[in-house]
Coordinates of C-alpha atoms and ligand atoms in Angstrom, one line a residue:
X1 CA 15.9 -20.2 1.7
X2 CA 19.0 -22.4 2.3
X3 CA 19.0 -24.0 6.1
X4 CA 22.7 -24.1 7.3
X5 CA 24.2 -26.7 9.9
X6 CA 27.1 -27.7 11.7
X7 CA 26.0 -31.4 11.0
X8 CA 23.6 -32.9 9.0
X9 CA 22.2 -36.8 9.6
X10 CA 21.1 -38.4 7.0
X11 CA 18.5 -40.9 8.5
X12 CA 17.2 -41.1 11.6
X13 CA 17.6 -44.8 12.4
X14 CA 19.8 -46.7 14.6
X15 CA 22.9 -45.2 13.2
X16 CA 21.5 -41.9 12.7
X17 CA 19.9 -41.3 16.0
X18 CA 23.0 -42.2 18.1
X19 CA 25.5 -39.6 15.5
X20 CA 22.5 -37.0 16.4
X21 CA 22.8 -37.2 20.3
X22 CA 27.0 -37.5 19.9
X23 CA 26.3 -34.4 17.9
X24 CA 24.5 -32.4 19.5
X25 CA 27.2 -32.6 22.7
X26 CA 29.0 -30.5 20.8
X27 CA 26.4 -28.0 18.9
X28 CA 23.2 -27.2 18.7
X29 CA 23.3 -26.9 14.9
X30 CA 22.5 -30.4 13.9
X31 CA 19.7 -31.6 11.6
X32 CA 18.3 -34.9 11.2
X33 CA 17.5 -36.0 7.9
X34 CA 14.6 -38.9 7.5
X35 CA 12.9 -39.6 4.0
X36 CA 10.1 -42.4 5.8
X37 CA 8.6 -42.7 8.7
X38 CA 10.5 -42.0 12.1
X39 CA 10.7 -45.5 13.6
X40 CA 14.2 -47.2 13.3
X41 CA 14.7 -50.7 10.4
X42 CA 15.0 -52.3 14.5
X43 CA 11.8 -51.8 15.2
X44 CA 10.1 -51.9 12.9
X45 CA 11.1 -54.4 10.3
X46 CA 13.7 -56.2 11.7
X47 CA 15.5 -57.2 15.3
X48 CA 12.2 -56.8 17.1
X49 CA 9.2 -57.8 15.4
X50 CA 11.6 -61.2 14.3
X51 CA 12.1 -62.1 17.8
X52 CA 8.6 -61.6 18.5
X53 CA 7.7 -64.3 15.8
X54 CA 10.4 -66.1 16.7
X55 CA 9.2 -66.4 20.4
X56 CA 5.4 -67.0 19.1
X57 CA 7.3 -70.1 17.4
X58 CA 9.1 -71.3 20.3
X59 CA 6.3 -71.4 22.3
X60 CA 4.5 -73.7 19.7
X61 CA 7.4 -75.8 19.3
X62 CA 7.5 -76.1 23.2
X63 CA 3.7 -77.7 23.6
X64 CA 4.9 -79.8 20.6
X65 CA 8.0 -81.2 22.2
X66 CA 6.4 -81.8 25.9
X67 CA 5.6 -85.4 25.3
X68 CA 9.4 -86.2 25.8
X69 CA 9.5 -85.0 29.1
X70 CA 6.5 -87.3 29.6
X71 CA 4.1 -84.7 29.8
X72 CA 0.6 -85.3 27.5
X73 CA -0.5 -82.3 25.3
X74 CA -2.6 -81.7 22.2
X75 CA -0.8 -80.5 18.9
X76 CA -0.8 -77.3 19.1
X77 CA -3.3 -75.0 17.1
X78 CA -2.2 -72.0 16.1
X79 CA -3.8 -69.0 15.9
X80 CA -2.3 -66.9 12.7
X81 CA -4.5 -63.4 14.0
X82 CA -3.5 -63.4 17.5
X83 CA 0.0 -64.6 16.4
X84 CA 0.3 -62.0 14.3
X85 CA -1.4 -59.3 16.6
X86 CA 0.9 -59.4 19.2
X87 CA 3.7 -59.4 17.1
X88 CA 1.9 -55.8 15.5
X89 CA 0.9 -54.4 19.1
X90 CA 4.3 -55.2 20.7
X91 CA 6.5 -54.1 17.7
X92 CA 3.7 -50.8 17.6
X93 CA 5.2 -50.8 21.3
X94 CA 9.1 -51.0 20.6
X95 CA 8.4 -48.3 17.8
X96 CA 6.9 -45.8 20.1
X97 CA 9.4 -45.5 22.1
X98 CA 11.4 -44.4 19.1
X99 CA 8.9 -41.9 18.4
X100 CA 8.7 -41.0 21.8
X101 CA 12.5 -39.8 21.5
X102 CA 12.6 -38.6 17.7
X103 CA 9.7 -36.2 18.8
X104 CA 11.5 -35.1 22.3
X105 CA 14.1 -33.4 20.3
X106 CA 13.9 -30.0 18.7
X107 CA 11.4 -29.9 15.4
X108 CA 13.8 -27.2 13.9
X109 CA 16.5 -30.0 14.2
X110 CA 14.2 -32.4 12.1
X111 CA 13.5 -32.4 8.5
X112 CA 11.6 -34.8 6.2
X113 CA 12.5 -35.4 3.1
X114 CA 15.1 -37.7 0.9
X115 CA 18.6 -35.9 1.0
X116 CA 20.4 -36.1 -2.0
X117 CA 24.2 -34.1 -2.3
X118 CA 24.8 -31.5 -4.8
X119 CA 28.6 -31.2 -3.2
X120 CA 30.1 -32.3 -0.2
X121 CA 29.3 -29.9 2.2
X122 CA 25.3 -29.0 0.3
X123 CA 22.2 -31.3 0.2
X124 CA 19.0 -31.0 -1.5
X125 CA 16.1 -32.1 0.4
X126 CA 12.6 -32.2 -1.3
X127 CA 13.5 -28.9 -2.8
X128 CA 15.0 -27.9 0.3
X129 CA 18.9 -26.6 0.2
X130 CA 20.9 -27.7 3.0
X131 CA 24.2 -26.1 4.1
X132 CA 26.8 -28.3 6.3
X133 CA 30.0 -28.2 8.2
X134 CA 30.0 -32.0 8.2
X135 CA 27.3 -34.7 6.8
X136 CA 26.8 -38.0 8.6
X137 CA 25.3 -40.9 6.1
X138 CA 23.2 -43.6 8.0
X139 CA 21.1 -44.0 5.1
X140 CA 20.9 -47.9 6.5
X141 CA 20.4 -51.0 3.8
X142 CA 17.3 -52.2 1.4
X143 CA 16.7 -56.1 0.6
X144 CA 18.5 -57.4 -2.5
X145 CA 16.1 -58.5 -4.6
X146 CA 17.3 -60.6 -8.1
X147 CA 16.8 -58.5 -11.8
X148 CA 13.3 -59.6 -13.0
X149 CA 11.7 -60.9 -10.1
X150 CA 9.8 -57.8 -8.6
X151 CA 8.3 -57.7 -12.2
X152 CA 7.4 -61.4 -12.9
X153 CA 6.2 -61.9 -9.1
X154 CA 4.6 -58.9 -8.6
X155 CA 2.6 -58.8 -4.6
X156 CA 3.6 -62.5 -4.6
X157 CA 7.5 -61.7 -4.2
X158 CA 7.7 -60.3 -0.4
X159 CA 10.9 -59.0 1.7
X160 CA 10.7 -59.1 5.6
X161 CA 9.4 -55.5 6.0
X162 CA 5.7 -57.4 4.7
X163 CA 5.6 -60.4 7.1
X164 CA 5.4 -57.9 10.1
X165 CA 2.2 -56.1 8.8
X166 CA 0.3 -59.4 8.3
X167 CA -2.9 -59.8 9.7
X168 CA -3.0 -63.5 9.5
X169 CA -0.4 -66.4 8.9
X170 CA -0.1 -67.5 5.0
X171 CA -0.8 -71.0 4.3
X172 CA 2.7 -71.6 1.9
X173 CA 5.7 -69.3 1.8
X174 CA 8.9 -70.2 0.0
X175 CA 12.0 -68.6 1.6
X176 CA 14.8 -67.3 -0.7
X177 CA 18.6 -67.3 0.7
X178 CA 19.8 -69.6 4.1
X179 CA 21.4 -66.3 5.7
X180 CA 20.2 -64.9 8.7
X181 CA 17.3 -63.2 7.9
X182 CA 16.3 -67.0 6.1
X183 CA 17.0 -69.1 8.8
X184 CA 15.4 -66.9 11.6
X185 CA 12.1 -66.2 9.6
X186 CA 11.6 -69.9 7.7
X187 CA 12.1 -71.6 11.1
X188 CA 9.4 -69.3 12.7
X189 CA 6.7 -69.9 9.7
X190 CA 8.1 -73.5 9.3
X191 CA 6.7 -73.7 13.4
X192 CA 3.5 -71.7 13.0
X193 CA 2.5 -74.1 10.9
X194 CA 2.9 -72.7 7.7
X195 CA 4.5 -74.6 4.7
X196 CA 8.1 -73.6 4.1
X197 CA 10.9 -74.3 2.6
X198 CA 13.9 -72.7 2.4
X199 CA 16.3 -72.5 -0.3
X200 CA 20.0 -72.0 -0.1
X201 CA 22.1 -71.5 -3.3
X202 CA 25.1 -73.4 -2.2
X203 CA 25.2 -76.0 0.7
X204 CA 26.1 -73.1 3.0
X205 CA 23.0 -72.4 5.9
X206 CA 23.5 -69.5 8.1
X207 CA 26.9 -67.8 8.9
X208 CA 29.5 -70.6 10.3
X209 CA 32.5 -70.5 8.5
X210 CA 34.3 -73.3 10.1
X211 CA 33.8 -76.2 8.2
X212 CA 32.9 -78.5 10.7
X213 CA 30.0 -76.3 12.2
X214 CA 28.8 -76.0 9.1
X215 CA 28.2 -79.5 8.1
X216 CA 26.9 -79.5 11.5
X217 CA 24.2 -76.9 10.9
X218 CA 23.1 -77.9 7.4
X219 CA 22.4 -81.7 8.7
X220 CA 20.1 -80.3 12.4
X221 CA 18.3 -77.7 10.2
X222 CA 17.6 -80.4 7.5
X223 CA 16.5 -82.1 10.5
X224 CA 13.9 -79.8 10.9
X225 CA 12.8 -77.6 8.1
X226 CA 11.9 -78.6 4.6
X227 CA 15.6 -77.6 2.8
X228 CA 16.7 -77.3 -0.5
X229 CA 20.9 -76.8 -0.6
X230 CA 22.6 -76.3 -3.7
X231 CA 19.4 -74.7 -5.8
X232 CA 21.5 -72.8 -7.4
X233 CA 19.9 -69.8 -9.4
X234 CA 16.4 -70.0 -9.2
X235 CA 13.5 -69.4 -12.0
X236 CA 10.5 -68.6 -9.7
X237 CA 7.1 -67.6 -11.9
X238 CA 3.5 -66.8 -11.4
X239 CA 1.3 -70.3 -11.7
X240 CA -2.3 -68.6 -11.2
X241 CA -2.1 -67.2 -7.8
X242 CA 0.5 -68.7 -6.7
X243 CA 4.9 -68.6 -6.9
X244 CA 6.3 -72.0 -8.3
X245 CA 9.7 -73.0 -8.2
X246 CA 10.6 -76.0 -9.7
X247 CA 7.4 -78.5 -9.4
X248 CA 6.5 -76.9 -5.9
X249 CA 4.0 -74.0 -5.6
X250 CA 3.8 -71.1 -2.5
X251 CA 1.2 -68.6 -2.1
X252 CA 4.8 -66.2 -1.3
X253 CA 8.3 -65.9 -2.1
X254 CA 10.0 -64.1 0.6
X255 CA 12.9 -63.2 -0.9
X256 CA 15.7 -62.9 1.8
X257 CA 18.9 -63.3 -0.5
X258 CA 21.3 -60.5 1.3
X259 CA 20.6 -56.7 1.7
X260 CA 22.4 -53.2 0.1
X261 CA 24.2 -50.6 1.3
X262 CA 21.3 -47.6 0.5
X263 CA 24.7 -45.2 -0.9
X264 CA 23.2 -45.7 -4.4
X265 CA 20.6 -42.2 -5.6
X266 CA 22.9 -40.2 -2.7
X267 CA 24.1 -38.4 -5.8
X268 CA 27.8 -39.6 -4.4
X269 CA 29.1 -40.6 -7.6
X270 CA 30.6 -37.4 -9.1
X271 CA 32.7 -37.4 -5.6
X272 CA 36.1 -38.8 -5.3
X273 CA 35.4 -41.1 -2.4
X274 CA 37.7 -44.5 -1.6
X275 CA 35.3 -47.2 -2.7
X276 CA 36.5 -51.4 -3.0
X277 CA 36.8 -53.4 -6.4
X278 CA 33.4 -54.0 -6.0
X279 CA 32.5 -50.5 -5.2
X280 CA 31.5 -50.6 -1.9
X281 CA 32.6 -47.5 0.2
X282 CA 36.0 -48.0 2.5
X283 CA 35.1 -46.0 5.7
X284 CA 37.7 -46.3 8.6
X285 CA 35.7 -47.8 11.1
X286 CA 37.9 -46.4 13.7
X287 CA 36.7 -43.1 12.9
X288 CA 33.4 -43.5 10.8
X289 CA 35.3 -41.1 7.4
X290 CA 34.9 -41.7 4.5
X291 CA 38.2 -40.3 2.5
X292 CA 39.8 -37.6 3.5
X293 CA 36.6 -34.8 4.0
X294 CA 33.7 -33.9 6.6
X295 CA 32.0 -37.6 5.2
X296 CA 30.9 -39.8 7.7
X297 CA 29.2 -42.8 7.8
X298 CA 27.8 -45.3 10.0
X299 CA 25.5 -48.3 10.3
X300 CA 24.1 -50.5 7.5
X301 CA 25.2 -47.8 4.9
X302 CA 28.6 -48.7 5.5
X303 CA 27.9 -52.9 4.7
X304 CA 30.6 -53.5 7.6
X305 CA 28.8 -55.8 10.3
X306 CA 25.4 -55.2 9.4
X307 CA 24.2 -55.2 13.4
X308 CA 22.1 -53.0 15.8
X309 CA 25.0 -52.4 18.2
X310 CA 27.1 -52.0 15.6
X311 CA 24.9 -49.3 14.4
X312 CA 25.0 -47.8 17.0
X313 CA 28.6 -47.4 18.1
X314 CA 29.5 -46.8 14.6
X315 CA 26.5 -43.5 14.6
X316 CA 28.0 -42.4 17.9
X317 CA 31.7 -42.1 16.2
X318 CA 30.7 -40.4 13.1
X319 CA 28.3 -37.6 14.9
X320 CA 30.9 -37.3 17.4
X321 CA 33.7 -36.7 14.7
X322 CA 31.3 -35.0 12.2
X323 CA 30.4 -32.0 14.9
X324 CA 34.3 -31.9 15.6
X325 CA 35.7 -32.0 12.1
X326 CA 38.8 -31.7 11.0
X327 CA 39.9 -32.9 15.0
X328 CA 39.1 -36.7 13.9
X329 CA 38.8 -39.1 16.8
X330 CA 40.1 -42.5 16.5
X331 CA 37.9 -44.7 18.8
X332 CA 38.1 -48.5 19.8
X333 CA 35.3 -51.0 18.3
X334 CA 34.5 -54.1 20.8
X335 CA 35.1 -57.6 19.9
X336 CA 32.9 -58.6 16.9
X337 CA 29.7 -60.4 17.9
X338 CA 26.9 -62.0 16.1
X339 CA 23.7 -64.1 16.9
X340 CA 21.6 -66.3 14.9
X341 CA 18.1 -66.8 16.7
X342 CA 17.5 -70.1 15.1
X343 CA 16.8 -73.0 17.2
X344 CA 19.4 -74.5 18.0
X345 CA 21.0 -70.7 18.0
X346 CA 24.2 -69.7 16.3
X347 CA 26.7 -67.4 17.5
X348 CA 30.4 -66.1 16.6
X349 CA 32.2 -64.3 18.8
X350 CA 35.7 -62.7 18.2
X351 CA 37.2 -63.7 14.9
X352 CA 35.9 -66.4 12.9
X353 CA 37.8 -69.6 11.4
X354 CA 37.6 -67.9 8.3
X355 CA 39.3 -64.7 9.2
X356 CA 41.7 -66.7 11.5
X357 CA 42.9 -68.8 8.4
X358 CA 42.6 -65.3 5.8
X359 CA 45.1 -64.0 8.4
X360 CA 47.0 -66.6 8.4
X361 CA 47.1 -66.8 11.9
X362 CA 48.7 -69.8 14.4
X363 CA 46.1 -71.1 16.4
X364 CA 44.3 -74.5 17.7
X365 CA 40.9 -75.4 17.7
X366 CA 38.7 -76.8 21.5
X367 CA 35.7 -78.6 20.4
X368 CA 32.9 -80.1 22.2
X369 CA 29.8 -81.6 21.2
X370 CA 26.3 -80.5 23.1
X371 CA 24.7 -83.9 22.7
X372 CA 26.2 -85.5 25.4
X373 CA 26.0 -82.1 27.5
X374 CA 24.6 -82.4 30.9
X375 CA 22.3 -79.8 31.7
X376 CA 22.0 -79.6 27.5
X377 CA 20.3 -83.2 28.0
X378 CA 18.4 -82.4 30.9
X379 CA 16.2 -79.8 28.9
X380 CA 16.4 -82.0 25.9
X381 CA 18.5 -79.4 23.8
X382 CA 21.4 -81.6 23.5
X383 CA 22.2 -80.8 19.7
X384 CA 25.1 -78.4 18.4
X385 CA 28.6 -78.1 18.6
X386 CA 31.0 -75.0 20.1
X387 CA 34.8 -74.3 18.5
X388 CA 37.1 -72.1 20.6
X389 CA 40.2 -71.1 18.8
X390 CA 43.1 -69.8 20.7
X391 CA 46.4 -68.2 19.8
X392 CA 49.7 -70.7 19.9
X393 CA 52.4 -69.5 22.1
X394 CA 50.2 -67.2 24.2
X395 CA 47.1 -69.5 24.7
X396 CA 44.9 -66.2 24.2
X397 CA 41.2 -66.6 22.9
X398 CA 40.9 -65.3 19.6
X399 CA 37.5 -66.2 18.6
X400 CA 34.7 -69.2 18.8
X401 CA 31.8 -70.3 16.3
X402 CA 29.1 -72.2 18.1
X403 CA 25.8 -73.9 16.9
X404 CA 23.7 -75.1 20.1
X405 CA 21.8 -74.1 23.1
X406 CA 22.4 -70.7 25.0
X407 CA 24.1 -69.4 21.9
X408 CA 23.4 -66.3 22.9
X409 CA 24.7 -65.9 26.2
X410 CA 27.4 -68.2 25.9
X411 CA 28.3 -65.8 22.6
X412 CA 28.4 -62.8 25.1
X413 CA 30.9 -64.7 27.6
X414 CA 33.0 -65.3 24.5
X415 CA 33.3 -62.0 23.0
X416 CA 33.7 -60.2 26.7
X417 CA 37.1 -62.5 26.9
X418 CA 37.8 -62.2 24.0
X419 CA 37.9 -57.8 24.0
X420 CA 39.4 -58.5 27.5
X421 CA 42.3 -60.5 26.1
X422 CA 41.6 -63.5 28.3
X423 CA 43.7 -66.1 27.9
X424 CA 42.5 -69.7 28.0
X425 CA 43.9 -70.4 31.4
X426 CA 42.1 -66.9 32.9
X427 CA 38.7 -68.4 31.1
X428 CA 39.1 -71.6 32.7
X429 CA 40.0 -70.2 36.3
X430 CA 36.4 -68.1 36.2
X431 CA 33.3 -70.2 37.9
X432 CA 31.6 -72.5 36.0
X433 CA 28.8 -73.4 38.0
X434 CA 26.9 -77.1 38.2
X435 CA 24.8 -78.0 35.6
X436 CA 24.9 -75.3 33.6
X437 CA 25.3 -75.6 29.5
X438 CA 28.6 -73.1 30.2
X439 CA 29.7 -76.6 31.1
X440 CA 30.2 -77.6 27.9
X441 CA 32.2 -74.5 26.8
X442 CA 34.9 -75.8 30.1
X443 CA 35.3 -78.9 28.2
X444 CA 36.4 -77.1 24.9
X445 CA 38.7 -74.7 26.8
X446 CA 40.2 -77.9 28.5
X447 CA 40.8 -79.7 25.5
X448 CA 42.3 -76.4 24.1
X449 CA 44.8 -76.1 27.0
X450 CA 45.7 -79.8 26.3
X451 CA 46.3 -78.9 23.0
X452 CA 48.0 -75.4 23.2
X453 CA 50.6 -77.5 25.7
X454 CA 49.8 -74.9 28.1
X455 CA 50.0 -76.5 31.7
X456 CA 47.0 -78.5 32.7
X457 CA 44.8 -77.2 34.9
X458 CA 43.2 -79.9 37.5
X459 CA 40.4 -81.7 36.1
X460 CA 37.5 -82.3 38.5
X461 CA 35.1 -84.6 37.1
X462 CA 31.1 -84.4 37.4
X463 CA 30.8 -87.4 39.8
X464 CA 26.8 -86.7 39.6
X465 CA 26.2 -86.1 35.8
X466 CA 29.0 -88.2 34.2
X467 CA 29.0 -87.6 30.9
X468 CA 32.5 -87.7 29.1
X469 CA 32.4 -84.6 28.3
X470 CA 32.2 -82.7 31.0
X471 CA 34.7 -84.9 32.6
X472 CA 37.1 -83.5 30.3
X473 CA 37.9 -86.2 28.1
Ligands
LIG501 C1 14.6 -58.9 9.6 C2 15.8 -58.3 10.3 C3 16.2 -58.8 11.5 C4 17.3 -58.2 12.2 N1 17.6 -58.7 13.4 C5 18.7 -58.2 14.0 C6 19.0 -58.7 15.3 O1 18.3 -59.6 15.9 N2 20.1 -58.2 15.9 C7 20.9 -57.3 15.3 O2 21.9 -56.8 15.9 N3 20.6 -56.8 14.1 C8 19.5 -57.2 13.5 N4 19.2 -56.8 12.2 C9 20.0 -55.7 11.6 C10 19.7 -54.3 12.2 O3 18.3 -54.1 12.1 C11 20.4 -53.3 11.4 O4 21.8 -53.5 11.5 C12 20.2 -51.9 11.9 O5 18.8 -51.6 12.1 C13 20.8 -50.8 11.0 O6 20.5 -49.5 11.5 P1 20.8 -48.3 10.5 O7 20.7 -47.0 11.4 O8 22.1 -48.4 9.8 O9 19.6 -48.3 9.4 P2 18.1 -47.9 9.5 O10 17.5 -48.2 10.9 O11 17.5 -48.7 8.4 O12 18.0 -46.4 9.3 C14 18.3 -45.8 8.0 C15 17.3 -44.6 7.8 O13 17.7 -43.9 6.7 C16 16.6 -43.4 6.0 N5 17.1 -43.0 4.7 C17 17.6 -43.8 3.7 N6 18.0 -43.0 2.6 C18 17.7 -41.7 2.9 C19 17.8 -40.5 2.2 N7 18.4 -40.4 1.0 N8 17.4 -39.3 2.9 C20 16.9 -39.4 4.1 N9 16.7 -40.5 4.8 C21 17.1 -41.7 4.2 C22 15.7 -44.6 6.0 O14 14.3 -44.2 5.7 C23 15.9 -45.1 7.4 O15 14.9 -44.6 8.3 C24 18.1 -57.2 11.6 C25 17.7 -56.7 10.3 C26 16.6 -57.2 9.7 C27 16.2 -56.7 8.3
LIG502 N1 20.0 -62.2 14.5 C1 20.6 -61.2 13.9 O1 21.5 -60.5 14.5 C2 20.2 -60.7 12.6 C3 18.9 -61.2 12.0 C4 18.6 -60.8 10.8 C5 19.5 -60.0 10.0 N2 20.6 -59.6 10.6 C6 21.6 -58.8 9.8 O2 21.1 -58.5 8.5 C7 22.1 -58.9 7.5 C8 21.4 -59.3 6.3 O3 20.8 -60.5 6.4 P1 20.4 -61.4 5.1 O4 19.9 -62.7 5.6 O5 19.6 -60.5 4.2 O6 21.8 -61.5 4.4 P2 22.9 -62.7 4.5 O7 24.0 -62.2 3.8 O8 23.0 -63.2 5.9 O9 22.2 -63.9 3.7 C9 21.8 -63.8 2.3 C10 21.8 -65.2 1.8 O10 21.2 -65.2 0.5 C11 21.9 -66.0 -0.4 N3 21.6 -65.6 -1.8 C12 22.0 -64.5 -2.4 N4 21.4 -64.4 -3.6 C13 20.6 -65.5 -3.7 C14 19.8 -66.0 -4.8 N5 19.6 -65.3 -5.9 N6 19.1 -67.1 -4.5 C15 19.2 -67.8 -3.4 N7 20.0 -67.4 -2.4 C16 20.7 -66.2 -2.6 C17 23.3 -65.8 0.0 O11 24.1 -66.9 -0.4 C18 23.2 -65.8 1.5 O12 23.3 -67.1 2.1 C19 22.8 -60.0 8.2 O13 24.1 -60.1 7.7 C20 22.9 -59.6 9.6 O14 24.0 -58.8 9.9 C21 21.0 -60.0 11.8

């Protein structure tokens, strides 16, 4: 029997589930598509269990750094079970919520199975025909692992789907590729108290593309964690039980060294789709189509901002235009944001220096440093830098890299003026209230106004924290 649809999903994570519910606004006749487990990459393997061991860390790293403030505590000891058993029960909590919803929705909207095309508009599904006005892909991304290693490694080469399911804390774990994924998880083991180290091919460490940040970051995460830059291609092998690299030995290799589009074993190929030199897929991201057909797709599949909300914007485009194909909808995105839950945290908001300077755009540069930050000081997190670029002639905030404390919020107040079209002026007539690490983000935009000529706003100096800083020098 062939099951026909309006729209067919394929994959029910982040992506997936929001082009379902945008769907099904329009018609009933959707079907959800999931080869695995219901469950969402989110919350299972990635956002969510990450921060959990992330704040499991922090706390560690905060009994180990109270002796500065004066106050007398033993090392920590950690306890690698009930680390890692909250990080299972909590992230078992974050994924049943998922469940909950998957199994809210109709079962004869569901179907299991990997979906593989036999033509545009027809799927196989575990021997299961499919019939579909329009298909949504949100077939999400897989760790990029290097030719030869899964063989030569075997159970000793790990991705970060494995750390979550561990019962207990590994004594030695040697962490391949400084991105995100890298930084976040070798800085969490590193504070658990498990031997890292972390090894970037080039000097590059996490995702700042302006220069200066990113000497910035290499030197206060060499700081910290055991670091190898520049190790170029690696030759890691089996040494008895354990992973050596060089003279160094691990009892794991977590191998974190970028992930894939899952587009491959779609059975796309025959199709005439628009793909890139290097054969990525060129999806408007206005309207989630790919080429000129009832293709959509959203997420991780499409390797375009490979982020949770932009998962799920992207999913609630394509379902929406998928159930009202051919009447394509061209939608806004928001201002690009990203987040780096290191310690100190990274964040870039709006365009990057490297896109700026690919554009070939006009614009200046507001620095400040956090080490001589007020309230920064106060908590002792006085390490990091923040760059604020800013269009010339109009003075508007185009983007902002930023290694240092609050990252994160300070990111969101960045990318909201950013969408909004703020100009540097407009930021710097908003509140700023006393002490607060938003401080330090005043000083940039004031030093930006200086140098965009734009007329100075009064300077008010912090007669009770005095730092030169914030006093706008
Ligand atoms: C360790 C880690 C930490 C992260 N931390 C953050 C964070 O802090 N913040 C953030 O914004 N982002 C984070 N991300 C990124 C974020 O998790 C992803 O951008 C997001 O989950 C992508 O959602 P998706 O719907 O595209 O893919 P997924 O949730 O992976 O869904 C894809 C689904 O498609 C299914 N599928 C694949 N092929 C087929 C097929 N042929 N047939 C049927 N089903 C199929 C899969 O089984 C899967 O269920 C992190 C990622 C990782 C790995
Ligand atoms: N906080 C967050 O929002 C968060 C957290 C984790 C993941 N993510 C998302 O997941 C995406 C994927 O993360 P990722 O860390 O897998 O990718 P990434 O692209 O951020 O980093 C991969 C790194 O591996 C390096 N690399 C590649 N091949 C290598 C090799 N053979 N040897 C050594 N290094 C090698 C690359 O140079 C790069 O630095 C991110 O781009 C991000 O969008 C987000």
């Amino acid at each position: 029997m062939t099951l026909s649809c309006d729209v067919a999903i394929i994959g029910a994570g982040t992506a997936g589930m929001a082009a379902y519910r945008a769907a099904r606004v329009h018609t009933g006749r959707v079907l959800l598509i999931e080869a695995d487990a219901y469950g969402t990459t989110c919350a299972r393997v990635g956002c969510m269990p990450s921060k959990l061991l992330i704040a499991a860390a922090d706390a560690a790293q905060a009994v180990r750094e109270a002796h500065r403030f004066g106050v007398q505590a033993e090392p920590p000891r950690v306890d690698g079970r009930a680390v890692m058993q909250r990080v299972r029960s909590e992230r078992d909590r974050f994924v049943g919520f998922v469940l909950e919803t998957v199994h809210g929705w109709p079962e004869a909207t569901r179907l299991s199975g990997r979906a593989c095309f036999i033509d545009a508009h027809t799927l196989d599904v575990a021997g299961q025909r499919v019939e579909a006005g329009a298909v949504v892909i949100a077939t999400g991304s897989r760790p990029r692992i290097p030719p030869g290693w899964r063989e030569r490694l075997g159970a000793r080469l790990i991705v970060n789907d494995d750390v979550f399911d561990w019962t207990d804390l590994p004594r030695s774990v040697a962490v391949v590729g400084a991105g995100v994924i890298g930084l976040e998880l070798a800085m969490a083991l590193h504070r658990l108290g498990v031997r890292v180290r972390l090894f970037a091919r080039s000097s590059r460490v996490g995702p700042l593309t302006d220069p200066e940040l990113q000497l910035l970051a290499q030197r206060l995460f060499a700081e910290e964690l055991p670091l190898t830059l520049n190790a170029g291609s690696l030759d890691p092998v089996l040494d008895g039980e354990q992973v050596r690299i060089g003279d160094e030995c691990f009892d794991l290799l977590l191998c974190a060294s970028g992930r894939m589009p899952n587009l491959d074993g779609l059975g796309l190929d025959a199709l005439p789709l628009p793909r890139d030199a290097d054969g990525r897929a060129l999806v408007d991201r206005h309207t989630a189509q790919w080429g000129n057909g009832a293709l959509f797709v959203a997420g991780d599949a499409t390797d375009d901002r490979p982020l949770l909300h932009e998962a799920a914007d992207a999913g609630r485009i394509a379902g929406d235009n998928a159930a009202r194909w051919p009447d394509v909808h061209h939608r806004p995105r928001r201002a690009p944001l990203a987040v780096v839950f290191s310690d100190p945290q990274i964040a870039i908001a709006g365009a990057s220096y490297a896109e700026l300077m690919a554009a070939g755009v006009a614009f200046d540069t507001g620095r400040v440093s956090f080490s001589d930050q007020g309230r920064s000081r106060v908590m002792l997190v006085n390490r990091g830098g923040l760059h604020v670029y800013a269009e010339r002639g109009t003075g508007r905030l185009l983007g902002a890299e930023m290694i240092g404390p609050a990252a994160e919020h300070i990111g969101h107040l960045l990318a909201w003026s950013v969408q909004r079209g703020d100009t540097v002026q407009q930021m710097l007539d908003s509140p700023f209230y006393h002490p607060v690490v938003e401080e330090g983000l005043r000083t940039a935009l004031r030093q930006l106004s200086s140098d965009l000529h734009l007329p100075s706003p009064p300077i008010e100096s912090c007669l009770d924290c005095d730092t030169s800083a914030e006093a706008g020098n």
